[in-house]
XYZ file of C-alpha atoms in Angstrom:
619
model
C -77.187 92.193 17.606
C -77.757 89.024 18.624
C -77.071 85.372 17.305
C -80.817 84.304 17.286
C -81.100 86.582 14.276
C -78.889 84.277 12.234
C -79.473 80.725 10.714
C -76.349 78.476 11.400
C -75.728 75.936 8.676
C -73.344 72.932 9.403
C -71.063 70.811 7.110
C -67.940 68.522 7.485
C -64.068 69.061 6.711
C -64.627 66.695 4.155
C -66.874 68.816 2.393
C -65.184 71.810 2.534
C -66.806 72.590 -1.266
C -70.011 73.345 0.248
C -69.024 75.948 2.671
C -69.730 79.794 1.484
C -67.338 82.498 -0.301
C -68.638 85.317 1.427
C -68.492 87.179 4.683
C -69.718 85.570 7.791
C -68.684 83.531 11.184
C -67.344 79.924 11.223
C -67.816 77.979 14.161
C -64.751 74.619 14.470
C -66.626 72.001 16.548
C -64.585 68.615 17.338
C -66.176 65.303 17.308
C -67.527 65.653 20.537
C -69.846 68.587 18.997
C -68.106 71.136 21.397
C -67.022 74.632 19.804
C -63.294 74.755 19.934
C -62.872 77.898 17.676
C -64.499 81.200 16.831
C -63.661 83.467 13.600
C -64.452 85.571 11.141
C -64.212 86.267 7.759
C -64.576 87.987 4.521
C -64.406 84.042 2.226
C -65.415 81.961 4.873
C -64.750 78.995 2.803
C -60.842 80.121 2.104
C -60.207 81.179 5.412
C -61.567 77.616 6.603
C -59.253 76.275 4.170
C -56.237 77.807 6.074
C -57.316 76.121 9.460
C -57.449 72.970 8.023
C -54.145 72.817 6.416
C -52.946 73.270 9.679
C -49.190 74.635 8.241
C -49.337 77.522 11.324
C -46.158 77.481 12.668
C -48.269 77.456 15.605
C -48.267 73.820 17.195
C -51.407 74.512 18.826
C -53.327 75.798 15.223
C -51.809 72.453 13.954
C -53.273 70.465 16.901
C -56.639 72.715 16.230
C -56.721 71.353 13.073
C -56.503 68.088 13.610
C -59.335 67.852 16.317
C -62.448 69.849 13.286
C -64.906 67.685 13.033
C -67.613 69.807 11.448
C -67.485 73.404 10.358
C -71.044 75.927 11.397
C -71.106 78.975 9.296
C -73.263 82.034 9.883
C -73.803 84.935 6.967
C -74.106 88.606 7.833
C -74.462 90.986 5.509
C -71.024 92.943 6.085
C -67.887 92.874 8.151
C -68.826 94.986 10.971
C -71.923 92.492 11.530
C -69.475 89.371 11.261
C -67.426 91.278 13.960
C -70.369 92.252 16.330
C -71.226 88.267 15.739
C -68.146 86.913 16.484
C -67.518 88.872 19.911
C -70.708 87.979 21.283
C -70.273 83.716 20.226
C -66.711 84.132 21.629
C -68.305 86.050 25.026
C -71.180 83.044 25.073
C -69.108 80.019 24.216
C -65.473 80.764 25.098
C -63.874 78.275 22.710
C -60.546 76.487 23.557
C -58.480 77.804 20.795
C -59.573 81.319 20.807
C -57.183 83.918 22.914
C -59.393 85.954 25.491
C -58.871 89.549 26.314
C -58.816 89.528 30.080
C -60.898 91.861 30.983
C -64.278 91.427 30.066
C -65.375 94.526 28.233
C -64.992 96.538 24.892
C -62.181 99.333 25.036
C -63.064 102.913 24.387
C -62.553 104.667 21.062
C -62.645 108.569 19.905
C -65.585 108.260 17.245
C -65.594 110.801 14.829
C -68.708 110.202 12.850
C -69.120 111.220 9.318
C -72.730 112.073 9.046
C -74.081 115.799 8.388
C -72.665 118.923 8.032
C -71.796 119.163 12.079
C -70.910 115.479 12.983
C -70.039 115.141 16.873
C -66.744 113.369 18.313
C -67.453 111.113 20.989
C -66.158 108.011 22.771
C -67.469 104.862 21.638
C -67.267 101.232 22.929
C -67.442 99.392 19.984
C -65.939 100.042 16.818
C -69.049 98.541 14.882
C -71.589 100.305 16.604
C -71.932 104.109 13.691
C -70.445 104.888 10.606
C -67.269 106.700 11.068
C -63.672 106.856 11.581
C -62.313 105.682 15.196
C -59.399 105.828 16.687
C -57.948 103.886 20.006
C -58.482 101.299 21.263
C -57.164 102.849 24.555
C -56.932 100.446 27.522
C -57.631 103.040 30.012
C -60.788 104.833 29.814
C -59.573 107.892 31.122
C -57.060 108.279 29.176
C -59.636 108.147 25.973
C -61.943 110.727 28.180
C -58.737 113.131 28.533
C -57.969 113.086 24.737
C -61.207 113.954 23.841
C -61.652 116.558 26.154
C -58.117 117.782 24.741
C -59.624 117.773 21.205
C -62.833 119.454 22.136
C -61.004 122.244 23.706
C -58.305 122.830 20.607
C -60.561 122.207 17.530
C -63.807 123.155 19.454
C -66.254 120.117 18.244
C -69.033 119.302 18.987
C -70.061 116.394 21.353
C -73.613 116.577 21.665
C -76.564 114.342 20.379
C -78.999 117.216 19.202
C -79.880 116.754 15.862
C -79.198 119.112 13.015
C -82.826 118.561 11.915
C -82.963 121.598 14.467
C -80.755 123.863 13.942
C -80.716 126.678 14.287
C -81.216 126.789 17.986
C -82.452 129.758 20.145
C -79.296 129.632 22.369
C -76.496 127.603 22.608
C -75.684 124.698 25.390
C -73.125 125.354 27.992
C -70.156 123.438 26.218
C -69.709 127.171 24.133
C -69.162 128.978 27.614
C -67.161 126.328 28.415
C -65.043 126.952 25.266
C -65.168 123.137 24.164
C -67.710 123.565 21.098
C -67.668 126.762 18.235
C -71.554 126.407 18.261
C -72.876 125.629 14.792
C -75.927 125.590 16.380
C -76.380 128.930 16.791
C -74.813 129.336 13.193
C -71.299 130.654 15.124
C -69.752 128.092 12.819
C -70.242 127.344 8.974
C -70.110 123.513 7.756
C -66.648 124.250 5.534
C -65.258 125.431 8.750
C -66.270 122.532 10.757
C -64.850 120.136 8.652
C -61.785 122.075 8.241
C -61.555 121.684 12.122
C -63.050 117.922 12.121
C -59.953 116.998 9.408
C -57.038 119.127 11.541
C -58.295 116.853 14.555
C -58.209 113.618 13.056
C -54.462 114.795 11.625
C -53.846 115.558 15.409
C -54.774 112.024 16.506
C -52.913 110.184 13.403
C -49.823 112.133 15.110
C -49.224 114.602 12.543
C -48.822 117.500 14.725
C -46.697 119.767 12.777
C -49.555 120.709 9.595
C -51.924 120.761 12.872
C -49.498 123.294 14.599
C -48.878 125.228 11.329
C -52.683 125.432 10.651
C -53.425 127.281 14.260
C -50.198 129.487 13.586
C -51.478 130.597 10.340
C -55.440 130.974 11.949
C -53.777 133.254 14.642
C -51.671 135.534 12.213
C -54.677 136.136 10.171
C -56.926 136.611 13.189
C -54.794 139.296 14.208
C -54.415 141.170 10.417
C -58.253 141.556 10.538
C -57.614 143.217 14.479
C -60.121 139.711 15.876
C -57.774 139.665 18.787
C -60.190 137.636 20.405
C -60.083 134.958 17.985
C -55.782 135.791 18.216
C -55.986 134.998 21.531
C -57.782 131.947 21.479
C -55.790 130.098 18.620
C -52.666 131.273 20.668
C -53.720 129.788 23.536
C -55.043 126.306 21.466
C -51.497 126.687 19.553
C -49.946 126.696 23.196
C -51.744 123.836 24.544
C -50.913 121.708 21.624
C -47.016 122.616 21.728
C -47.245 121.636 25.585
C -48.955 118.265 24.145
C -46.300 117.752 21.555
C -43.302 118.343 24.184
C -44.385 115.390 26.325
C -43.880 112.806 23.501
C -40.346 112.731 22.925
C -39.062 112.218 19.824
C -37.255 108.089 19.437
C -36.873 107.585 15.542
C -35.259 110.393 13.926
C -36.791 109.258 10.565
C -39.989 110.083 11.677
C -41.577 106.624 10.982
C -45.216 105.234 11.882
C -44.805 101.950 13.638
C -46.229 99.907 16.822
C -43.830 97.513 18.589
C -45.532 94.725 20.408
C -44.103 92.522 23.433
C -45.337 90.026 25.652
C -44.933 88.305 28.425
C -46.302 85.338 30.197
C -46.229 82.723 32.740
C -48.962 80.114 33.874
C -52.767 81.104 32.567
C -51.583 84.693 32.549
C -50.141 86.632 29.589
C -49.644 90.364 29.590
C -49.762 92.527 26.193
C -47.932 95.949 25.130
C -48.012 98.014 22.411
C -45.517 101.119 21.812
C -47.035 103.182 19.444
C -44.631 105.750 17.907
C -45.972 108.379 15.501
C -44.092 110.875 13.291
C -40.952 109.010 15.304
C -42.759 110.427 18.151
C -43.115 107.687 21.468
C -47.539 109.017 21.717
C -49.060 106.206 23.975
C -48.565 102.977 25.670
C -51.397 100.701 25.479
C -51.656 97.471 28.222
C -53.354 94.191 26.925
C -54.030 91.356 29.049
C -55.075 87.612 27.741
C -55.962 84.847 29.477
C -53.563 81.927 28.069
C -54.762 78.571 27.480
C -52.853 75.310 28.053
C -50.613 74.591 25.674
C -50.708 78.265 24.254
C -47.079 79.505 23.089
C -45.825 82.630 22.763
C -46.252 82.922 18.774
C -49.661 81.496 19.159
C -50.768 84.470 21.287
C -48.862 87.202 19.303
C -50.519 85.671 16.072
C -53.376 85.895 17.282
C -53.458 89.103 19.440
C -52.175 90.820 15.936
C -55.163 89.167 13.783
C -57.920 90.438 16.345
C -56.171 93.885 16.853
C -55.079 94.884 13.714
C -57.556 93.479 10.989
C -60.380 95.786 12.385
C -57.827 98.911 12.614
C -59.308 101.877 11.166
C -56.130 103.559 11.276
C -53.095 101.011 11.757
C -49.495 102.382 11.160
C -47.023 101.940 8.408
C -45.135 98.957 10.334
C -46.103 96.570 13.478
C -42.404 95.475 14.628
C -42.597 92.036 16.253
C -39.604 89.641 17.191
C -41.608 86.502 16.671
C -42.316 83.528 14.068
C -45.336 85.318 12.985
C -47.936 84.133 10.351
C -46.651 85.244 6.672
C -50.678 84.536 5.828
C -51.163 87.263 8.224
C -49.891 89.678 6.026
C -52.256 88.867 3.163
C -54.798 89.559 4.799
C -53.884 92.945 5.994
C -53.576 93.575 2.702
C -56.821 92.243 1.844
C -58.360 94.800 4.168
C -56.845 97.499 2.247
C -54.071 98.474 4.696
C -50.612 99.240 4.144
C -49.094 98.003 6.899
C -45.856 95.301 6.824
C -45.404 92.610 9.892
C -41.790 93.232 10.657
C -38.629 92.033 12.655
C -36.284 95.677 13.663
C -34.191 96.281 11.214
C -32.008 99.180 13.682
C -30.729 99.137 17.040
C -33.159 101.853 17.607
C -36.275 99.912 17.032
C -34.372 96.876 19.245
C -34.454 99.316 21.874
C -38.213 100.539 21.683
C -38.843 96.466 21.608
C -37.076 96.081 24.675
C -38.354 99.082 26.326
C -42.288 97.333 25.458
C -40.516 93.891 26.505
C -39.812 95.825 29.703
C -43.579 97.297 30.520
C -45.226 93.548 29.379
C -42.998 92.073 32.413
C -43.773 95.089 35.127
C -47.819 94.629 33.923
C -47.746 90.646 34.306
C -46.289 91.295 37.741
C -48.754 93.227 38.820
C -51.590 91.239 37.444
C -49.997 88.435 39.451
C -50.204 90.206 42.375
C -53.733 91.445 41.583
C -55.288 87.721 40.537
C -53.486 86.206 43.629
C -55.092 88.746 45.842
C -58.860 88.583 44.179
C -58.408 85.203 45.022
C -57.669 85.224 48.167
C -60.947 87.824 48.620
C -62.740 85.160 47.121
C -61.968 82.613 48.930
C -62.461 84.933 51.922
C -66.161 85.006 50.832
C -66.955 81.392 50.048
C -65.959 80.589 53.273
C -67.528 83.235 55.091
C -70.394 82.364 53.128
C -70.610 78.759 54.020
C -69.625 79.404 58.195
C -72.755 81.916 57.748
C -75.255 80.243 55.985
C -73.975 76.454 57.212
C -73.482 74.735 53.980
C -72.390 71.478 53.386
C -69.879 72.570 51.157
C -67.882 75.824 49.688
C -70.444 76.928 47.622
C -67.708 77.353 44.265
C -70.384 77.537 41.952
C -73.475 79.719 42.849
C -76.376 80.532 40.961
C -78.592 83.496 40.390
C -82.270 83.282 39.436
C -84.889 85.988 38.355
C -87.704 86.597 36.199
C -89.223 90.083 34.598
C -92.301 91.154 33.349
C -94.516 94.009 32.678
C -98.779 93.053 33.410
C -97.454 89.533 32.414
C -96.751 90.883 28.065
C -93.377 89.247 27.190
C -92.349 87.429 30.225
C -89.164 85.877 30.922
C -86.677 84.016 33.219
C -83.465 84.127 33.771
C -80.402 82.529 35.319
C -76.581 84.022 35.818
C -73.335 81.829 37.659
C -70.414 82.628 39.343
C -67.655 79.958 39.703
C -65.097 81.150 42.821
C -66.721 83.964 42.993
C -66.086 85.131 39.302
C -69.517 85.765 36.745
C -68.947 82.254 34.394
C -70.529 83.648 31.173
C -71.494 79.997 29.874
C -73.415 79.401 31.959
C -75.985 81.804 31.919
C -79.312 80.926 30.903
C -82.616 83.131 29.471
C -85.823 81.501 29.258
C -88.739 82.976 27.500
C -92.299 81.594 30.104
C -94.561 79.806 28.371
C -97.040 78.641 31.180
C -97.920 81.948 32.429
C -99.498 84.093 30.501
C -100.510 87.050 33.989
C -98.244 88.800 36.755
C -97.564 85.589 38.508
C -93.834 85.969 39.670
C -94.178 82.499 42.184
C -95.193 80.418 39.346
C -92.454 82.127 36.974
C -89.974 81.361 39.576
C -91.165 77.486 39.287
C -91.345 76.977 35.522
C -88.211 78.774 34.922
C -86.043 76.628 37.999
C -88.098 73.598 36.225
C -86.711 73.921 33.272
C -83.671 74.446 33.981
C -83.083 71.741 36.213
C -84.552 69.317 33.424
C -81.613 70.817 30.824
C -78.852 70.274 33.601
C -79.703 66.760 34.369
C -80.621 66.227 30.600
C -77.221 67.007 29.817
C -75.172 65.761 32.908
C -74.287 69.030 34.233
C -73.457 70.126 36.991
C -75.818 71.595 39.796
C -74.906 74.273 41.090
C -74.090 74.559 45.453
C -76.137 77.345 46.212
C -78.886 78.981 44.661
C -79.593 82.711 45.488
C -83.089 84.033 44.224
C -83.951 87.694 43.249
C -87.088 88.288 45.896
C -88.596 87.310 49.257
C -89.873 85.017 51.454
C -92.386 84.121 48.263
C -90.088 83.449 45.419
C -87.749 81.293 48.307
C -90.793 78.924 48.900
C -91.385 78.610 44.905
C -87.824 77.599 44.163
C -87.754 74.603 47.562
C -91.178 73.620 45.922
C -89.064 72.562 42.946
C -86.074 71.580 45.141
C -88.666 68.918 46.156
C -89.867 67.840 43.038
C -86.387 67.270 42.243
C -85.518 65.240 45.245
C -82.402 67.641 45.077
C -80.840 69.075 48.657
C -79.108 72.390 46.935
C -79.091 74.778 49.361
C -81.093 78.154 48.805
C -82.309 82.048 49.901
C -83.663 84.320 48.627
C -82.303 88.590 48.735
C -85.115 90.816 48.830
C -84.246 94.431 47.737
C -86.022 96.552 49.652
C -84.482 95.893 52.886
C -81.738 93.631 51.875
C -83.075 90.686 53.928
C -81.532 87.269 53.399
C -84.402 84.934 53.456
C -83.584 80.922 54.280
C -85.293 77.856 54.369
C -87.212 76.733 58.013
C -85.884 80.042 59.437
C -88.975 82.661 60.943
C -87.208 85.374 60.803
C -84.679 87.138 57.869
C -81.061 87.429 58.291
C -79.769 91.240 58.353
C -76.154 92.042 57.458
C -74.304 95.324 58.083
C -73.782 96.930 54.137
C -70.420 96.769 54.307
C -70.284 92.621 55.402
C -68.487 91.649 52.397
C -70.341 88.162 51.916
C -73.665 90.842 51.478
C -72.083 92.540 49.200
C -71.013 89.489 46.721
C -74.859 88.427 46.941
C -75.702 91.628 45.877
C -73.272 91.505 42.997
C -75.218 87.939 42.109
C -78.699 89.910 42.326
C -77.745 92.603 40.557
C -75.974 90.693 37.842
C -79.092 88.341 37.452
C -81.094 91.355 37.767
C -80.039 93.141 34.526
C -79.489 90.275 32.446
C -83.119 89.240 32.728
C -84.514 93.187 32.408
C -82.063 93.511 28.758
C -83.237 90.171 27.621
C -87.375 91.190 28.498
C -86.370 94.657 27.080
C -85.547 93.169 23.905
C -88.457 90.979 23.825
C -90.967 93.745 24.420
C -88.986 96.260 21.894
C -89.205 93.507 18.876
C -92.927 92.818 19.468
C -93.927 96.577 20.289
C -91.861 97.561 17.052
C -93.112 94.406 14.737
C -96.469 96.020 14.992
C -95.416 99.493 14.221
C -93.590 97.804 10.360
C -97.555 95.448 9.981
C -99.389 97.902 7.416
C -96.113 99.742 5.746
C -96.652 99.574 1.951
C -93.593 97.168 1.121
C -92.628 95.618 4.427
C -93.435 91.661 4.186
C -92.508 89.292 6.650
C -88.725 88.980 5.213
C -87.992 92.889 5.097
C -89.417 93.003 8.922
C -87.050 90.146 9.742
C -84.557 92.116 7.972
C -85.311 95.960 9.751
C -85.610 94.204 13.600
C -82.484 92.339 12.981
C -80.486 95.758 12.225
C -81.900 97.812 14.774
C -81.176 96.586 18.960
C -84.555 99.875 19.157
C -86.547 100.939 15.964
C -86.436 104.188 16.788
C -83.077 104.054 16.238
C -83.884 104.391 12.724
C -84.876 108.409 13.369
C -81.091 108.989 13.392
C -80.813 108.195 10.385
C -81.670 109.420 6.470
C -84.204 107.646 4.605
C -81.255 107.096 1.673
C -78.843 105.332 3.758
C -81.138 102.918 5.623
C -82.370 101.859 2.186
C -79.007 101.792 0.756
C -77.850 99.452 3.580
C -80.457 97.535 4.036
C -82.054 97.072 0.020
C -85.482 98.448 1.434
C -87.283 100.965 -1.101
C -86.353 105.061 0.359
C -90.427 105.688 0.498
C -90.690 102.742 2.738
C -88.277 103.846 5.355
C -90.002 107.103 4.740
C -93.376 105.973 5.794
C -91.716 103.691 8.836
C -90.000 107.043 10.555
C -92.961 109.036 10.020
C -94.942 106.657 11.915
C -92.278 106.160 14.023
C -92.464 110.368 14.786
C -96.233 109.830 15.250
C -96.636 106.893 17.848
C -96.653 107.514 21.299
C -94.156 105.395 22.355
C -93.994 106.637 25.992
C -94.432 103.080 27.585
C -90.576 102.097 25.922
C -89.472 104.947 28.908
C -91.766 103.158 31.582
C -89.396 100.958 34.215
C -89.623 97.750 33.480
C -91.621 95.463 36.398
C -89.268 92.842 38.004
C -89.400 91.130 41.544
């Protein structure tokens, strides 16, 4: 999903009449044009309306609102497009007003999805990405891998990707021997007993283990009346597992209540984020949140906002989130507009006081050792810059580095790209994709060229910044392409080029190529810059070459014009992607007649599309 499938449309605050009443993204700009604030929502124009009234009892929302200028609004055709949207504006543009979650990544979920007869349970990164029910976010990825793997081996589900198109199957897959999967495959399992399993392990996860540990009580007693001591013996031992589960969450409300307590601390740009979450009055999980806080950012400000972007995409949020806070009343609403039943709450008992404190408690330990952990990246960092600029003799620390490559395959959909790292940490802004326009054959030199051309005309266009070292994906070639435009420029940034094969550092006027041992730590940050330039420019040129190979396969399908195409290679990241789905629920989602979808996967099944699997050619 990207934004270039979307048309922005612009208006003022004064003309607030004119902004849409469905779902979508609104962009805040100030005067200045610049994008102070990101969201989402389901009435675009009501939610707007909020902002701009600026009665937060946040005094940095009121100061927001006074610096809107104009209002951009994108439409998507559902929530979980608005939400895929919004996260990758937010990644691109990192607005001022917008709370970031630290690290730079989407948390893991347990998927169940809810499609077939046999549906797997897997972990997912992003809540939008299948139908389904989810559960998480967990903050540490092991822990999601462990509860899975917990799941698998009580409720025995399956989580493979073979299709149910064909089963049955010959022979099972080794997850049976392993005892982690009944096997419908092999037709060890029928579909009412599946689901039966599917629903006891979603029960499991919502924390309602006692019907869960009744269920495999009841499955062992009658396992043993028909003499299956086999089957006995395994729901004993599942029953067993699950009791040893249960006796590690100790009980901390006796009345058995649903509710996540959320703390936080803070202190300069760093603010640390917990969340108790107690089930069935059971104490089940800690999860650790960390934000980076902007200027001016108070602590209501964050919790408001860490609650909206947490909780308003919940698939399965508890009965009560206990805060001690000024929090947004219009925060409520819209939980309740989503169609959850969950209350925003002070405690109301010394015992929820206690599980405040006790998440109070964790937030401080966590921003501790984040402190500890930022202070000593940056001393690393620092480590390297200057190491970098004692080894390559720069003029200067080189703070803000750039990396530049290009990709192609027999010169079809070629592209450039550009990545930066500011104190040695990826600055997302800044990166830059080019599609080449000059070169139409494998000509990697004069790719180099245009794409360091243009780029240099955009930063001096717009007063920006050049950057105080340049490191280019390639050899001795691609160095002497990039001080070609140097020259053109008149500019003096200093520049080498990393070749892969033998990780030579090539540099201007020097014969021969510097060699560093693979552990020299100023090596290995170049490599990081290669490698991060490397695979933004292959995805972009991957997604290039899928849209134009796939645009072809949609030309002579009865019913596809040019607005339904727009509409199928918007949805899909891959066409094929379309095989895993039915015919019905593409055309339901998408409005696209059933016998055209029909038509697009069996041509889909037909073509050879071998050359999607081919590596992708990039110096």
């Amino acid at each position: 999903m990207s934004e270039k499938n979307f048309v922005r449309s612009e208006t003022t605050r004064n003309s607030l009449q004119e902004l849409p009443t469905s779902c979508g993204v609104y962009i805040l700009c100030n005067q200045s044009h610049q994008i102070i604030y990101i969201g989402k929502a389901i009435h675009i124009q009501n939610r707007v309306r909020n902002h701009l009234q600026g009665d937060s009892s946040s005094l940095l929302k009121r100061d927001m609102a006074k610096e809107i200028h104009t209002i951009q609004f994108i439409l998507t055709r559902d929530e979980a497009e608005a939400l895929l949207l919004e996260e990758e504006l937010i990644k691109t543009y990192q607005p001022q007003y917008n709370i970031r979650m630290k690290d730079d990544k989407s948390y893991p979920y347990i998927h169940f999805d809810f499609r077939g007869d046999f549906p797997a349970v897997k972990i997912a990164r992003r809540k939008t990405a299948k139908p389904g029910y989810f559960y998480g976010p967990y903050t540490n990825s092991k822990k999601a891998r462990d509860g899975l793997k917990i799941l698998r081996q009580i409720f025995l589900l399956r989580g493979c990707s073979i299709p149910e198109s064909r089963f049955p199957l010959l022979r099972s897959c080794l997850d049976y021997e392993l005892k982690l999967c009944c096997a419908p495959c092999i037709g060890k399992c029928s579909s009412s007993e599946y689901q039966d399993k599917l629903n006891k392990a979603r029960l499991f996860l919502e924390g309602d283990y006692l019907e869960v540990t009744n269920w495999l009580e009841e499955e062992m007693w009658d396992a043993a009346d028909r003499q299956d001591f086999e089957k006995a013996a395994q729901f004993r031992d599942h029953l067993d597992c699950l009791l040893k589960i249960i006796g590690r969450y100790r009980l901390v409300l006796p009345d058995g209540s649903d509710i996540d307590f959320i703390e936080l601390e803070s202190e300069s740009n760093l603010a640390s984020l917990v969340v108790v979450k107690v089930r069935k009055g059971r104490l089940i999980g800690i999860e650790n949140f960390h934000a980076q806080r902007e200027e001016n950012a108070d602590r209501d400000y964050i919790l408001n906002e860490f609650i909206e972007n947490f909780y308003l995409d919940h698939f399965n949020p508890p009965t009560k989130i206990c805060v001690q806070f000024d929090f947004n009343h219009n925060l409520q609403e819209r939980i309740k507009e989503k169609g959850h039943l969950s209350i925003v709450d002070l405690p109301r008992n010394s015992s929820e006081l206690d599980l405040l404190h006790f998440a109070q408690e964790n937030a401080q330990k966590n921003l501790q050792l984040e402190k500890i952990k930022a202070l000593r990246q940056n001393m690393d960092h620092q480590h390297i810059l200057n190491e970098l600029k004692a080894l390559l003799s720069l003029p200067a620390l080189p703070r803000l580095i750039e990396g530049v490559d290009i990709s192609t395959f027999q010169g079809d959909e070629s592209v450039g790209a550009i990545v930066a790292f500011f104190d040695g940490v990826p600055l997302k802004k800044r990166y830059r994709k080019y599609i080449i326009r000059e070169t139409d054959h494998p000509d990697d030199f004069a790719m180099i060229e245009e794409t360091l051309t243009r780029h240099f005309n955009k930063l001096i266009q717009n007063q920006t910044e050049f950057p105080n070292l340049l490191v280019i994906d390639g050899g001795i070639g691609q160095l002497n392409s990039a001080l070609k435009v140097l020259h053109n420029f008149s500019l003096t940034i200093p520049v080498l080029a990393l070749a892969k094969e033998n990780e030579e550092i090539f540099l201007p006027k020097k014969s021969a190529s510097l060699r560093l041992p693979p552990e020299n730590s100023s090596l290995q940050f170049l490599q990081r810059i290669r490698n991060e330039v490397h695979r933004f420019v292959i995805t972009f040129h991957r997604v290039r070459r899928n849209k134009n190979m796939f645009s072809s396969v949609l030309d002579d399908i009865p019913g596809i014009g040019p607005k339904r195409k727009h509409v199928l290679l918007s949805a899909f990241d891959n066409l094929t992607q379309i095989l895993d789905y039915s015919p019905q629920e593409v055309s339901h989602q998408l409005k696209i007649p059933t016998q055209s979808i029909i038509e697009i996967q069996k041509k889909l099944s037909q073509k050879n599309i071998s050359t999607m699997k081919e590596g992708i050619v990039s110096s």
